[in-house]
Amino acid sequence: MTPAAVPPIASAADAVVRASSDGTETGGPERPPGPLSTGILAFVEHGRAAGARSRALEDGLALVQLAEDLGYDRAFVRARHLEDYLSSPLTFLAAAAQRSERIGLGTAVIPLRYEDPIRLAEDAATVDLLSGGRLHLGFSSGYAQNEAVFAPVYGAIDRPFAAEAEHRLRRFLAAVEGTPVTTADEHTGFAAAGTPLRVTPDAPGLAGRVSYGAGRLASAARAGELGVHLQLSTLSTGRDDGGFEAGQLAQIRAYRAARAEVTDVPGHVSVSRMILPILDASDAEALAPLLDRDAERQRAEHSDAPPSMQFGRVHAGDPDAIVAGLLADPALAEADELILALPFGHGDTTVRRMMRAVAVEVLPGLRR
């Protein structure tokens, strides 16, 4: 995994980038020195199918190709069950591997509560080999509030929700690391009785490219304890009185401290931000709904009764102002990777324009 560094923050419905709390804390393990790596994070739709073809899936594959052409280091896709977005990300990434050569391919995130870890390990190892070792897996527990609806579909659990997800993560990691999952007996036709049986195919290095998506301090620290990498999104499920970015900075430091207790190998931290350069009036018009939503969230954040969750601000407006704002973000300053969270529910033309604008107008100002 590639370490990195940078910093972002703020913007608004009026397309003016605003500064946030500086989060100037001291102490705690720091990010190892290295260049900033960059990625994109996309929703891929299932819709617009015509016969046996899906225009939406084809658009998603083209988006990965564009990300590679623009020089992004990795392309991530979101995973959703029972929605109109990608429910089988590994299948999609297997296809993306055949349409690309260099770019890393990843998930952000697969909810482990709804996965069989051994079958997932078989699929992931296969995709990793098809991609030439370019697979980067981001996992999470999933959304506990969906349990009543999802349990009859994906199977009931005996453990608490988060504990079940961690159990499945441990089983997955053990499987891809080559730990035997069972033993052949006298009825096993392909191996002698007593032979340890492991998940196949073998995908060397895959276990070292696994991340956990944390939304609060405790889950970030747990990712460090488990020895995996860390993904932080544009949403925190816990609140921090110092603000969203200060809260994520605390999560990064808790993660690095916990990881340092179990390994000397530095962990990789990726931080997602929504970045919307506005280059002309057409951009402002196309992105107005996102800017309005951001303004509404910021008003709620500063109300007398703020929501239980915290959202990161949208970084919108003039590219130079966006760069200045990003360079002030204390969480991103200690992260290794900036992931561009692409807007969803917008036309393919708008999304592609944002990817190009960020690559050309913003990222050069963040590289040191």
C-alpha positions as YAML, in Angstrom:
chain: A
units: angstrom
residues:
- id: 1
  name: MET
  ca: [0.00, 0.00, 0.00]
- id: 2
  name: THR
  ca: [1.22, 3.49, -0.74]
- id: 3
  name: PRO
  ca: [1.60, 6.03, 2.04]
- id: 4
  name: ALA
  ca: [0.78, 9.70, 1.42]
- id: 5
  name: ALA
  ca: [-0.04, 13.14, 2.74]
- id: 6
  name: VAL
  ca: [-2.29, 16.13, 2.17]
- id: 7
  name: PRO
  ca: [-5.10, 18.23, 3.75]
- id: 8
  name: PRO
  ca: [-8.61, 19.49, 2.75]
- id: 9
  name: ILE
  ca: [-11.73, 21.11, 3.89]
- id: 10
  name: ALA
  ca: [-14.87, 22.99, 3.23]
- id: 11
  name: SER
  ca: [-17.13, 24.71, 0.80]
- id: 12
  name: ALA
  ca: [-20.76, 25.67, 0.49]
- id: 13
  name: ALA
  ca: [-23.88, 26.22, -1.50]
- id: 14
  name: ASP
  ca: [-22.60, 29.59, -2.60]
- id: 15
  name: ALA
  ca: [-19.49, 27.80, -3.92]
- id: 16
  name: VAL
  ca: [-17.24, 29.52, -1.40]
- id: 17
  name: VAL
  ca: [-14.73, 27.25, 0.29]
- id: 18
  name: ARG
  ca: [-14.75, 27.76, 4.03]
- id: 19
  name: ALA
  ca: [-12.17, 26.94, 6.63]
- id: 20
  name: SER
  ca: [-12.93, 24.53, 9.45]
- id: 21
  name: SER
  ca: [-11.43, 23.84, 12.84]
- id: 22
  name: ASP
  ca: [-7.69, 23.38, 12.60]
- id: 23
  name: GLY
  ca: [-7.69, 20.38, 14.91]
- id: 24
  name: THR
  ca: [-4.25, 21.30, 16.20]
- id: 25
  name: GLU
  ca: [-3.60, 18.42, 18.54]
- id: 26
  name: THR
  ca: [-0.21, 17.04, 19.39]
- id: 27
  name: GLY
  ca: [1.13, 13.59, 20.08]
- id: 28
  name: GLY
  ca: [0.27, 10.20, 18.66]
- id: 29
  name: PRO
  ca: [1.87, 8.16, 15.86]
- id: 30
  name: GLU
  ca: [2.27, 10.10, 12.64]
- id: 31
  name: ARG
  ca: [1.87, 9.16, 9.02]
- id: 32
  name: PRO
  ca: [5.08, 7.84, 7.44]
- id: 33
  name: PRO
  ca: [6.51, 10.22, 4.83]
- id: 34
  name: GLY
  ca: [5.58, 9.56, 1.22]
- id: 35
  name: PRO
  ca: [3.69, 10.93, -1.78]
- id: 36
  name: LEU
  ca: [-0.05, 11.40, -1.74]
- id: 37
  name: SER
  ca: [-1.92, 8.65, -3.52]
- id: 38
  name: THR
  ca: [-5.33, 9.32, -5.01]
- id: 39
  name: GLY
  ca: [-8.42, 7.37, -5.88]
- id: 40
  name: ILE
  ca: [-12.03, 7.68, -6.92]
- id: 41
  name: LEU
  ca: [-15.09, 6.19, -5.24]
- id: 42
  name: ALA
  ca: [-18.13, 5.59, -7.43]
- id: 43
  name: PHE
  ca: [-21.66, 4.33, -7.21]
- id: 44
  name: VAL
  ca: [-22.32, 1.99, -10.14]
- id: 45
  name: GLU
  ca: [-25.94, 1.50, -11.11]
- id: 46
  name: HIS
  ca: [-27.65, -1.72, -12.11]
- id: 47
  name: GLY
  ca: [-30.22, 0.02, -14.27]
- id: 48
  name: ARG
  ca: [-30.67, 0.91, -17.91]
- id: 49
  name: ALA
  ca: [-30.56, -2.73, -18.96]
- id: 50
  name: ALA
  ca: [-31.50, -3.59, -22.53]
- id: 51
  name: GLY
  ca: [-31.83, -7.29, -23.09]
- id: 52
  name: ALA
  ca: [-28.70, -8.95, -21.76]
- id: 53
  name: ARG
  ca: [-26.67, -5.72, -21.55]
- id: 54
  name: SER
  ca: [-26.56, -2.93, -18.97]
- id: 55
  name: ARG
  ca: [-25.62, 0.55, -20.10]
- id: 56
  name: ALA
  ca: [-25.07, 1.54, -16.47]
- id: 57
  name: LEU
  ca: [-22.56, -1.23, -15.82]
- id: 58
  name: GLU
  ca: [-20.76, -0.35, -19.04]
- id: 59
  name: ASP
  ca: [-20.60, 3.28, -17.90]
- id: 60
  name: GLY
  ca: [-19.10, 2.11, -14.62]
- id: 61
  name: LEU
  ca: [-16.38, 0.16, -16.43]
- id: 62
  name: ALA
  ca: [-15.67, 3.19, -18.62]
- id: 63
  name: LEU
  ca: [-15.32, 5.27, -15.44]
- id: 64
  name: VAL
  ca: [-12.56, 2.95, -14.21]
- id: 65
  name: GLN
  ca: [-10.79, 3.30, -17.54]
- id: 66
  name: LEU
  ca: [-11.04, 7.09, -17.35]
- id: 67
  name: ALA
  ca: [-9.65, 7.09, -13.81]
- id: 68
  name: GLU
  ca: [-6.64, 5.14, -15.03]
- id: 69
  name: ASP
  ca: [-6.15, 7.48, -18.00]
- id: 70
  name: LEU
  ca: [-6.30, 10.52, -15.68]
- id: 71
  name: GLY
  ca: [-3.61, 9.11, -13.41]
- id: 72
  name: TYR
  ca: [-5.62, 8.15, -10.33]
- id: 73
  name: ASP
  ca: [-3.99, 5.37, -8.37]
- id: 74
  name: ARG
  ca: [-7.10, 3.41, -7.44]
- id: 75
  name: ALA
  ca: [-10.74, 3.08, -8.37]
- id: 76
  name: PHE
  ca: [-13.17, 2.03, -5.65]
- id: 77
  name: VAL
  ca: [-16.82, 1.02, -5.96]
- id: 78
  name: ARG
  ca: [-19.50, 1.04, -3.31]
- id: 79
  name: ALA
  ca: [-21.47, -2.11, -2.47]
- id: 80
  name: ARG
  ca: [-25.21, -2.05, -1.84]
- id: 81
  name: HIS
  ca: [-27.70, -4.86, -1.24]
- id: 82
  name: LEU
  ca: [-31.30, -4.78, -2.46]
- id: 83
  name: GLU
  ca: [-30.80, -1.32, -4.01]
- id: 84
  name: ASP
  ca: [-30.29, -0.06, -7.54]
- id: 85
  name: TYR
  ca: [-26.51, 0.05, -7.09]
- id: 86
  name: LEU
  ca: [-23.78, -2.55, -7.34]
- id: 87
  name: SER
  ca: [-24.59, -5.61, -5.22]
- id: 88
  name: SER
  ca: [-21.79, -7.82, -6.59]
- id: 89
  name: PRO
  ca: [-18.68, -5.63, -6.59]
- id: 90
  name: LEU
  ca: [-16.16, -8.42, -7.08]
- id: 91
  name: THR
  ca: [-17.89, -9.56, -10.25]
- id: 92
  name: PHE
  ca: [-17.73, -6.00, -11.53]
- id: 93
  name: LEU
  ca: [-14.07, -5.63, -10.57]
- id: 94
  name: ALA
  ca: [-13.21, -8.86, -12.39]
- id: 95
  name: ALA
  ca: [-14.53, -7.21, -15.55]
- id: 96
  name: ALA
  ca: [-12.78, -3.93, -14.71]
- id: 97
  name: ALA
  ca: [-9.49, -5.81, -14.38]
- id: 98
  name: GLN
  ca: [-9.76, -6.82, -18.03]
- id: 99
  name: ARG
  ca: [-10.40, -3.21, -19.11]
- id: 100
  name: SER
  ca: [-7.43, -1.70, -17.22]
- id: 101
  name: GLU
  ca: [-3.73, -2.32, -16.75]
- id: 102
  name: ARG
  ca: [-2.30, -0.26, -13.89]
- id: 103
  name: ILE
  ca: [-4.95, 1.14, -11.60]
- id: 104
  name: GLY
  ca: [-5.75, -0.51, -8.27]
- id: 105
  name: LEU
  ca: [-9.30, -1.83, -7.98]
- id: 106
  name: GLY
  ca: [-11.16, -1.76, -4.70]
- id: 107
  name: THR
  ca: [-14.32, -1.79, -2.64]
- id: 108
  name: ALA
  ca: [-15.49, 0.86, -0.19]
- id: 109
  name: VAL
  ca: [-17.09, -0.97, 1.42]
- id: 110
  name: ILE
  ca: [-18.42, -4.54, 1.43]
- id: 111
  name: PRO
  ca: [-20.69, -5.05, 4.50]
- id: 112
  name: LEU
  ca: [-19.35, -8.27, 6.04]
- id: 113
  name: ARG
  ca: [-22.47, -9.05, 8.03]
- id: 114
  name: TYR
  ca: [-24.09, -10.19, 4.78]
- id: 115
  name: GLU
  ca: [-21.18, -12.22, 3.38]
- id: 116
  name: ASP
  ca: [-19.98, -15.79, 3.78]
- id: 117
  name: PRO
  ca: [-16.28, -15.18, 4.50]
- id: 118
  name: ILE
  ca: [-15.01, -18.38, 2.88]
- id: 119
  name: ARG
  ca: [-16.92, -17.90, -0.38]
- id: 120
  name: LEU
  ca: [-15.85, -14.26, -0.32]
- id: 121
  name: ALA
  ca: [-12.21, -15.34, 0.06]
- id: 122
  name: GLU
  ca: [-12.51, -17.65, -2.96]
- id: 123
  name: ASP
  ca: [-14.01, -14.90, -5.10]
- id: 124
  name: ALA
  ca: [-11.57, -12.24, -3.91]
- id: 125
  name: ALA
  ca: [-8.54, -14.42, -4.55]
- id: 126
  name: THR
  ca: [-9.77, -15.16, -8.06]
- id: 127
  name: VAL
  ca: [-10.31, -11.48, -8.83]
- id: 128
  name: ASP
  ca: [-6.92, -10.61, -7.40]
- id: 129
  name: LEU
  ca: [-5.22, -13.05, -9.74]
- id: 130
  name: LEU
  ca: [-7.27, -11.83, -12.71]
- id: 131
  name: SER
  ca: [-6.13, -8.28, -11.92]
- id: 132
  name: GLY
  ca: [-2.48, -9.12, -11.40]
- id: 133
  name: GLY
  ca: [-2.57, -8.35, -7.68]
- id: 134
  name: ARG
  ca: [-4.42, -5.04, -7.95]
- id: 135
  name: LEU
  ca: [-7.35, -5.80, -5.64]
- id: 136
  name: HIS
  ca: [-7.81, -3.63, -2.52]
- id: 137
  name: LEU
  ca: [-10.70, -4.70, -0.31]
- id: 138
  name: GLY
  ca: [-12.53, -2.35, 2.01]
- id: 139
  name: PHE
  ca: [-14.92, -3.96, 4.48]
- id: 140
  name: SER
  ca: [-17.35, -2.73, 7.10]
- id: 141
  name: SER
  ca: [-19.88, -4.27, 9.44]
- id: 142
  name: GLY
  ca: [-22.91, -2.92, 7.57]
- id: 143
  name: TYR
  ca: [-25.92, -1.01, 8.87]
- id: 144
  name: ALA
  ca: [-27.40, -2.47, 12.02]
- id: 145
  name: GLN
  ca: [-30.66, -0.58, 11.47]
- id: 146
  name: ASN
  ca: [-31.35, -2.84, 8.46]
- id: 147
  name: GLU
  ca: [-31.08, -6.03, 10.49]
- id: 148
  name: ALA
  ca: [-34.80, -6.67, 10.86]
- id: 149
  name: VAL
  ca: [-35.25, -6.46, 7.10]
- id: 150
  name: PHE
  ca: [-32.01, -8.14, 6.01]
- id: 151
  name: ALA
  ca: [-31.77, -11.02, 8.52]
- id: 152
  name: PRO
  ca: [-34.52, -13.09, 6.85]
- id: 153
  name: VAL
  ca: [-32.68, -12.66, 3.54]
- id: 154
  name: TYR
  ca: [-29.04, -13.17, 4.56]
- id: 155
  name: GLY
  ca: [-29.51, -15.36, 7.62]
- id: 156
  name: ALA
  ca: [-29.97, -14.69, 11.31]
- id: 157
  name: ILE
  ca: [-26.94, -14.25, 13.60]
- id: 158
  name: ASP
  ca: [-26.26, -15.31, 17.17]
- id: 159
  name: ARG
  ca: [-23.56, -12.75, 17.98]
- id: 160
  name: PRO
  ca: [-24.07, -9.01, 18.36]
- id: 161
  name: PHE
  ca: [-24.02, -7.22, 14.99]
- id: 162
  name: ALA
  ca: [-20.49, -5.75, 15.20]
- id: 163
  name: ALA
  ca: [-19.06, -8.91, 16.77]
- id: 164
  name: GLU
  ca: [-20.46, -10.98, 13.90]
- id: 165
  name: ALA
  ca: [-18.81, -8.73, 11.33]
- id: 166
  name: GLU
  ca: [-15.46, -8.96, 13.13]
- id: 167
  name: HIS
  ca: [-15.77, -12.75, 13.31]
- id: 168
  name: ARG
  ca: [-16.31, -12.90, 9.56]
- id: 169
  name: LEU
  ca: [-13.40, -10.54, 8.93]
- id: 170
  name: ARG
  ca: [-11.08, -12.76, 10.97]
- id: 171
  name: ARG
  ca: [-12.26, -15.86, 9.08]
- id: 172
  name: PHE
  ca: [-11.74, -14.11, 5.75]
- id: 173
  name: LEU
  ca: [-8.21, -12.98, 6.65]
- id: 174
  name: ALA
  ca: [-7.25, -16.41, 7.90]
- id: 175
  name: ALA
  ca: [-8.60, -18.01, 4.71]
- id: 176
  name: VAL
  ca: [-6.69, -15.75, 2.30]
- id: 177
  name: GLU
  ca: [-3.54, -16.12, 4.40]
- id: 178
  name: GLY
  ca: [-3.68, -19.89, 3.81]
- id: 179
  name: THR
  ca: [-4.89, -21.11, 7.18]
- id: 180
  name: PRO
  ca: [-6.65, -24.51, 6.77]
- id: 181
  name: VAL
  ca: [-10.43, -24.17, 6.91]
- id: 182
  name: THR
  ca: [-11.23, -27.87, 7.35]
- id: 183
  name: THR
  ca: [-9.69, -31.35, 7.11]
- id: 184
  name: ALA
  ca: [-10.30, -34.07, 4.55]
- id: 185
  name: ASP
  ca: [-11.89, -37.28, 5.77]
- id: 186
  name: GLU
  ca: [-12.23, -40.78, 4.30]
- id: 187
  name: HIS
  ca: [-15.02, -39.60, 1.99]
- id: 188
  name: THR
  ca: [-13.03, -36.74, 0.44]
- id: 189
  name: GLY
  ca: [-12.26, -37.93, -3.07]
- id: 190
  name: PHE
  ca: [-9.55, -35.41, -3.95]
- id: 191
  name: ALA
  ca: [-7.35, -35.57, -0.85]
- id: 192
  name: ALA
  ca: [-6.21, -38.19, 1.65]
- id: 193
  name: ALA
  ca: [-7.94, -38.33, 5.00]
- id: 194
  name: GLY
  ca: [-6.32, -35.95, 7.46]
- id: 195
  name: THR
  ca: [-5.12, -33.51, 4.77]
- id: 196
  name: PRO
  ca: [-5.62, -29.86, 5.79]
- id: 197
  name: LEU
  ca: [-7.76, -28.09, 3.18]
- id: 198
  name: ARG
  ca: [-7.21, -24.44, 2.32]
- id: 199
  name: VAL
  ca: [-9.11, -21.88, 0.27]
- id: 200
  name: THR
  ca: [-8.04, -21.79, -3.36]
- id: 201
  name: PRO
  ca: [-6.76, -20.12, -5.40]
- id: 202
  name: ASP
  ca: [-3.81, -18.75, -3.49]
- id: 203
  name: ALA
  ca: [-3.49, -14.96, -3.88]
- id: 204
  name: PRO
  ca: [-0.18, -13.89, -2.30]
- id: 205
  name: GLY
  ca: [-0.33, -10.48, -0.67]
- id: 206
  name: LEU
  ca: [-4.10, -10.07, -0.74]
- id: 207
  name: ALA
  ca: [-4.44, -10.13, 3.06]
- id: 208
  name: GLY
  ca: [-2.09, -7.14, 3.15]
- id: 209
  name: ARG
  ca: [-4.48, -5.13, 0.99]
- id: 210
  name: VAL
  ca: [-7.50, -5.28, 3.27]
- id: 211
  name: SER
  ca: [-8.98, -2.18, 4.93]
- id: 212
  name: TYR
  ca: [-11.79, -1.58, 7.38]
- id: 213
  name: GLY
  ca: [-14.20, 1.31, 7.03]
- id: 214
  name: ALA
  ca: [-14.59, 3.00, 10.40]
- id: 215
  name: GLY
  ca: [-17.18, 5.57, 11.40]
- id: 216
  name: ARG
  ca: [-16.20, 6.25, 14.98]
- id: 217
  name: LEU
  ca: [-13.17, 6.25, 17.28]
- id: 218
  name: ALA
  ca: [-13.66, 2.74, 18.67]
- id: 219
  name: SER
  ca: [-13.97, 1.08, 15.26]
- id: 220
  name: ALA
  ca: [-10.90, 2.93, 13.97]
- id: 221
  name: ALA
  ca: [-8.86, 1.68, 16.91]
- id: 222
  name: ARG
  ca: [-10.22, -1.82, 16.35]
- id: 223
  name: ALA
  ca: [-9.01, -1.75, 12.74]
- id: 224
  name: GLY
  ca: [-5.54, -1.03, 14.08]
- id: 225
  name: GLU
  ca: [-5.76, -3.88, 16.57]
- id: 226
  name: LEU
  ca: [-6.76, -6.24, 13.77]
- id: 227
  name: GLY
  ca: [-3.75, -5.18, 11.71]
- id: 228
  name: VAL
  ca: [-5.73, -4.08, 8.65]
- id: 229
  name: HIS
  ca: [-5.73, -0.70, 6.93]
- id: 230
  name: LEU
  ca: [-8.24, 2.09, 7.52]
- id: 231
  name: GLN
  ca: [-10.83, 3.76, 5.29]
- id: 232
  name: LEU
  ca: [-12.61, 6.92, 6.42]
- id: 233
  name: SER
  ca: [-15.59, 8.22, 4.45]
- id: 234
  name: THR
  ca: [-17.47, 11.49, 4.15]
- id: 235
  name: LEU
  ca: [-19.64, 10.38, 7.09]
- id: 236
  name: SER
  ca: [-18.86, 9.75, 10.74]
- id: 237
  name: THR
  ca: [-21.39, 7.77, 12.77]
- id: 238
  name: GLY
  ca: [-20.04, 9.28, 15.98]
- id: 239
  name: ARG
  ca: [-19.88, 12.96, 16.87]
- id: 240
  name: ASP
  ca: [-16.86, 15.07, 17.81]
- id: 241
  name: ASP
  ca: [-17.35, 18.47, 19.41]
- id: 242
  name: GLY
  ca: [-14.32, 19.75, 17.50]
- id: 243
  name: GLY
  ca: [-15.99, 19.05, 14.17]
- id: 244
  name: PHE
  ca: [-15.89, 16.38, 11.48]
- id: 245
  name: GLU
  ca: [-12.24, 16.76, 10.47]
- id: 246
  name: ALA
  ca: [-11.00, 16.89, 14.08]
- id: 247
  name: GLY
  ca: [-13.01, 13.74, 14.77]
- id: 248
  name: GLN
  ca: [-11.39, 11.93, 11.86]
- id: 249
  name: LEU
  ca: [-7.95, 13.10, 12.97]
- id: 250
  name: ALA
  ca: [-8.61, 11.50, 16.35]
- id: 251
  name: GLN
  ca: [-9.71, 8.30, 14.58]
- id: 252
  name: ILE
  ca: [-6.50, 8.20, 12.51]
- id: 253
  name: ARG
  ca: [-4.32, 8.68, 15.58]
- id: 254
  name: ALA
  ca: [-6.23, 6.04, 17.53]
- id: 255
  name: TYR
  ca: [-5.83, 3.66, 14.59]
- id: 256
  name: ARG
  ca: [-2.10, 4.24, 14.23]
- id: 257
  name: ALA
  ca: [-1.50, 3.87, 17.97]
- id: 258
  name: ALA
  ca: [-3.44, 0.59, 18.09]
- id: 259
  name: ARG
  ca: [-1.74, -0.78, 14.99]
- id: 260
  name: ALA
  ca: [1.71, 0.07, 16.36]
- id: 261
  name: GLU
  ca: [0.98, -2.30, 19.23]
- id: 262
  name: VAL
  ca: [0.61, -5.28, 16.88]
- id: 263
  name: THR
  ca: [2.98, -4.60, 13.97]
- id: 264
  name: ASP
  ca: [5.88, -2.42, 12.89]
- id: 265
  name: VAL
  ca: [4.47, -2.21, 9.35]
- id: 266
  name: PRO
  ca: [2.79, 1.19, 8.85]
- id: 267
  name: GLY
  ca: [-0.92, 1.13, 8.13]
- id: 268
  name: HIS
  ca: [-2.48, 2.84, 5.12]
- id: 269
  name: VAL
  ca: [-5.21, 5.41, 5.81]
- id: 270
  name: SER
  ca: [-7.52, 6.62, 3.05]
- id: 271
  name: VAL
  ca: [-9.83, 9.58, 3.52]
- id: 272
  name: SER
  ca: [-12.75, 10.36, 1.20]
- id: 273
  name: ARG
  ca: [-13.78, 13.88, 0.33]
- id: 274
  name: MET
  ca: [-16.34, 15.22, -2.13]
- id: 275
  name: ILE
  ca: [-14.60, 17.77, -4.37]
- id: 276
  name: LEU
  ca: [-16.58, 19.78, -6.90]
- id: 277
  name: PRO
  ca: [-14.58, 22.34, -8.90]
- id: 278
  name: ILE
  ca: [-16.93, 24.89, -10.43]
- id: 279
  name: LEU
  ca: [-15.38, 26.14, -13.64]
- id: 280
  name: ASP
  ca: [-18.38, 27.81, -15.23]
- id: 281
  name: ALA
  ca: [-22.11, 28.49, -14.89]
- id: 282
  name: SER
  ca: [-23.03, 25.06, -16.23]
- id: 283
  name: ASP
  ca: [-21.10, 23.41, -13.39]
- id: 284
  name: ALA
  ca: [-22.87, 25.58, -10.82]
- id: 285
  name: GLU
  ca: [-26.25, 24.65, -12.29]
- id: 286
  name: ALA
  ca: [-25.51, 20.93, -12.51]
- id: 287
  name: LEU
  ca: [-24.14, 20.74, -8.97]
- id: 288
  name: ALA
  ca: [-26.68, 23.04, -7.29]
- id: 289
  name: PRO
  ca: [-28.56, 20.15, -5.57]
- id: 290
  name: LEU
  ca: [-25.35, 18.89, -3.95]
- id: 291
  name: LEU
  ca: [-24.37, 22.37, -2.83]
- id: 292
  name: ASP
  ca: [-27.83, 22.99, -1.39]
- id: 293
  name: ARG
  ca: [-27.70, 19.69, 0.49]
- id: 294
  name: ASP
  ca: [-24.29, 20.57, 1.90]
- id: 295
  name: ALA
  ca: [-25.53, 23.97, 3.07]
- id: 296
  name: GLU
  ca: [-28.52, 22.32, 4.77]
- id: 297
  name: ARG
  ca: [-26.24, 19.83, 6.55]
- id: 298
  name: GLN
  ca: [-23.95, 22.58, 7.75]
- id: 299
  name: ARG
  ca: [-26.91, 24.54, 9.11]
- id: 300
  name: ALA
  ca: [-28.09, 21.45, 10.97]
- id: 301
  name: GLU
  ca: [-24.57, 20.87, 12.29]
- id: 302
  name: HIS
  ca: [-24.58, 24.32, 13.91]
- id: 303
  name: SER
  ca: [-28.15, 24.15, 15.20]
- id: 304
  name: ASP
  ca: [-29.20, 23.66, 18.81]
- id: 305
  name: ALA
  ca: [-29.95, 20.00, 18.10]
- id: 306
  name: PRO
  ca: [-27.27, 18.70, 15.68]
- id: 307
  name: PRO
  ca: [-27.80, 15.23, 14.12]
- id: 308
  name: SER
  ca: [-26.19, 12.16, 15.67]
- id: 309
  name: MET
  ca: [-23.99, 11.69, 12.59]
- id: 310
  name: GLN
  ca: [-21.49, 14.13, 11.12]
- id: 311
  name: PHE
  ca: [-20.95, 14.75, 7.41]
- id: 312
  name: GLY
  ca: [-17.82, 16.15, 5.86]
- id: 313
  name: ARG
  ca: [-18.26, 19.38, 3.98]
- id: 314
  name: VAL
  ca: [-18.34, 19.46, 0.20]
- id: 315
  name: HIS
  ca: [-15.24, 21.12, -1.25]
- id: 316
  name: ALA
  ca: [-16.69, 23.22, -4.03]
- id: 317
  name: GLY
  ca: [-15.92, 26.36, -5.99]
- id: 318
  name: ASP
  ca: [-12.73, 27.82, -7.41]
- id: 319
  name: PRO
  ca: [-9.96, 25.17, -7.73]
- id: 320
  name: ASP
  ca: [-7.33, 27.34, -6.01]
- id: 321
  name: ALA
  ca: [-9.65, 27.91, -3.06]
- id: 322
  name: ILE
  ca: [-10.39, 24.19, -2.92]
- id: 323
  name: VAL
  ca: [-6.67, 23.41, -2.78]
- id: 324
  name: ALA
  ca: [-6.23, 25.91, 0.04]
- id: 325
  name: GLY
  ca: [-9.10, 24.34, 1.92]
- id: 326
  name: LEU
  ca: [-7.79, 20.82, 1.41]
- id: 327
  name: LEU
  ca: [-4.38, 21.87, 2.65]
- id: 328
  name: ALA
  ca: [-6.02, 22.98, 5.90]
- id: 329
  name: ASP
  ca: [-7.75, 19.68, 6.67]
- id: 330
  name: PRO
  ca: [-6.04, 18.17, 9.76]
- id: 331
  name: ALA
  ca: [-7.32, 14.64, 9.08]
- id: 332
  name: LEU
  ca: [-6.18, 14.50, 5.49]
- id: 333
  name: ALA
  ca: [-2.82, 15.92, 6.56]
- id: 334
  name: GLU
  ca: [-2.16, 12.66, 8.41]
- id: 335
  name: ALA
  ca: [-3.76, 10.34, 5.85]
- id: 336
  name: ASP
  ca: [-2.01, 8.40, 3.09]
- id: 337
  name: GLU
  ca: [-4.61, 8.66, 0.36]
- id: 338
  name: LEU
  ca: [-7.25, 11.09, -0.83]
- id: 339
  name: ILE
  ca: [-10.27, 9.43, -2.39]
- id: 340
  name: LEU
  ca: [-12.57, 11.53, -4.54]
- id: 341
  name: ALA
  ca: [-16.14, 10.60, -3.58]
- id: 342
  name: LEU
  ca: [-18.02, 11.01, -6.85]
- id: 343
  name: PRO
  ca: [-21.56, 12.40, -6.77]
- id: 344
  name: PHE
  ca: [-24.37, 9.95, -7.45]
- id: 345
  name: GLY
  ca: [-27.68, 10.61, -9.13]
- id: 346
  name: HIS
  ca: [-25.96, 12.86, -11.66]
- id: 347
  name: GLY
  ca: [-25.40, 12.25, -15.34]
- id: 348
  name: ASP
  ca: [-22.29, 10.49, -16.56]
- id: 349
  name: THR
  ca: [-21.14, 13.69, -18.25]
- id: 350
  name: THR
  ca: [-21.14, 15.61, -14.97]
- id: 351
  name: VAL
  ca: [-19.27, 12.88, -13.09]
- id: 352
  name: ARG
  ca: [-16.61, 12.62, -15.78]
- id: 353
  name: ARG
  ca: [-16.19, 16.38, -15.84]
- id: 354
  name: MET
  ca: [-15.63, 16.41, -12.08]
- id: 355
  name: MET
  ca: [-13.02, 13.65, -12.32]
- id: 356
  name: ARG
  ca: [-11.13, 15.56, -15.00]
- id: 357
  name: ALA
  ca: [-11.36, 18.90, -13.21]
- id: 358
  name: VAL
  ca: [-10.06, 17.45, -9.95]
- id: 359
  name: ALA
  ca: [-7.22, 15.61, -11.71]
- id: 360
  name: VAL
  ca: [-6.15, 18.67, -13.69]
- id: 361
  name: GLU
  ca: [-7.06, 21.65, -11.49]
- id: 362
  name: VAL
  ca: [-6.83, 20.36, -7.90]
- id: 363
  name: LEU
  ca: [-4.53, 17.39, -7.41]
- id: 364
  name: PRO
  ca: [-1.36, 19.06, -8.74]
- id: 365
  name: GLY
  ca: [-1.69, 21.63, -5.96]
- id: 366
  name: LEU
  ca: [-1.77, 18.88, -3.31]
- id: 367
  name: ARG
  ca: [1.30, 16.96, -4.41]
- id: 368
  name: ARG
  ca: [4.48, 17.70, -2.53]
...
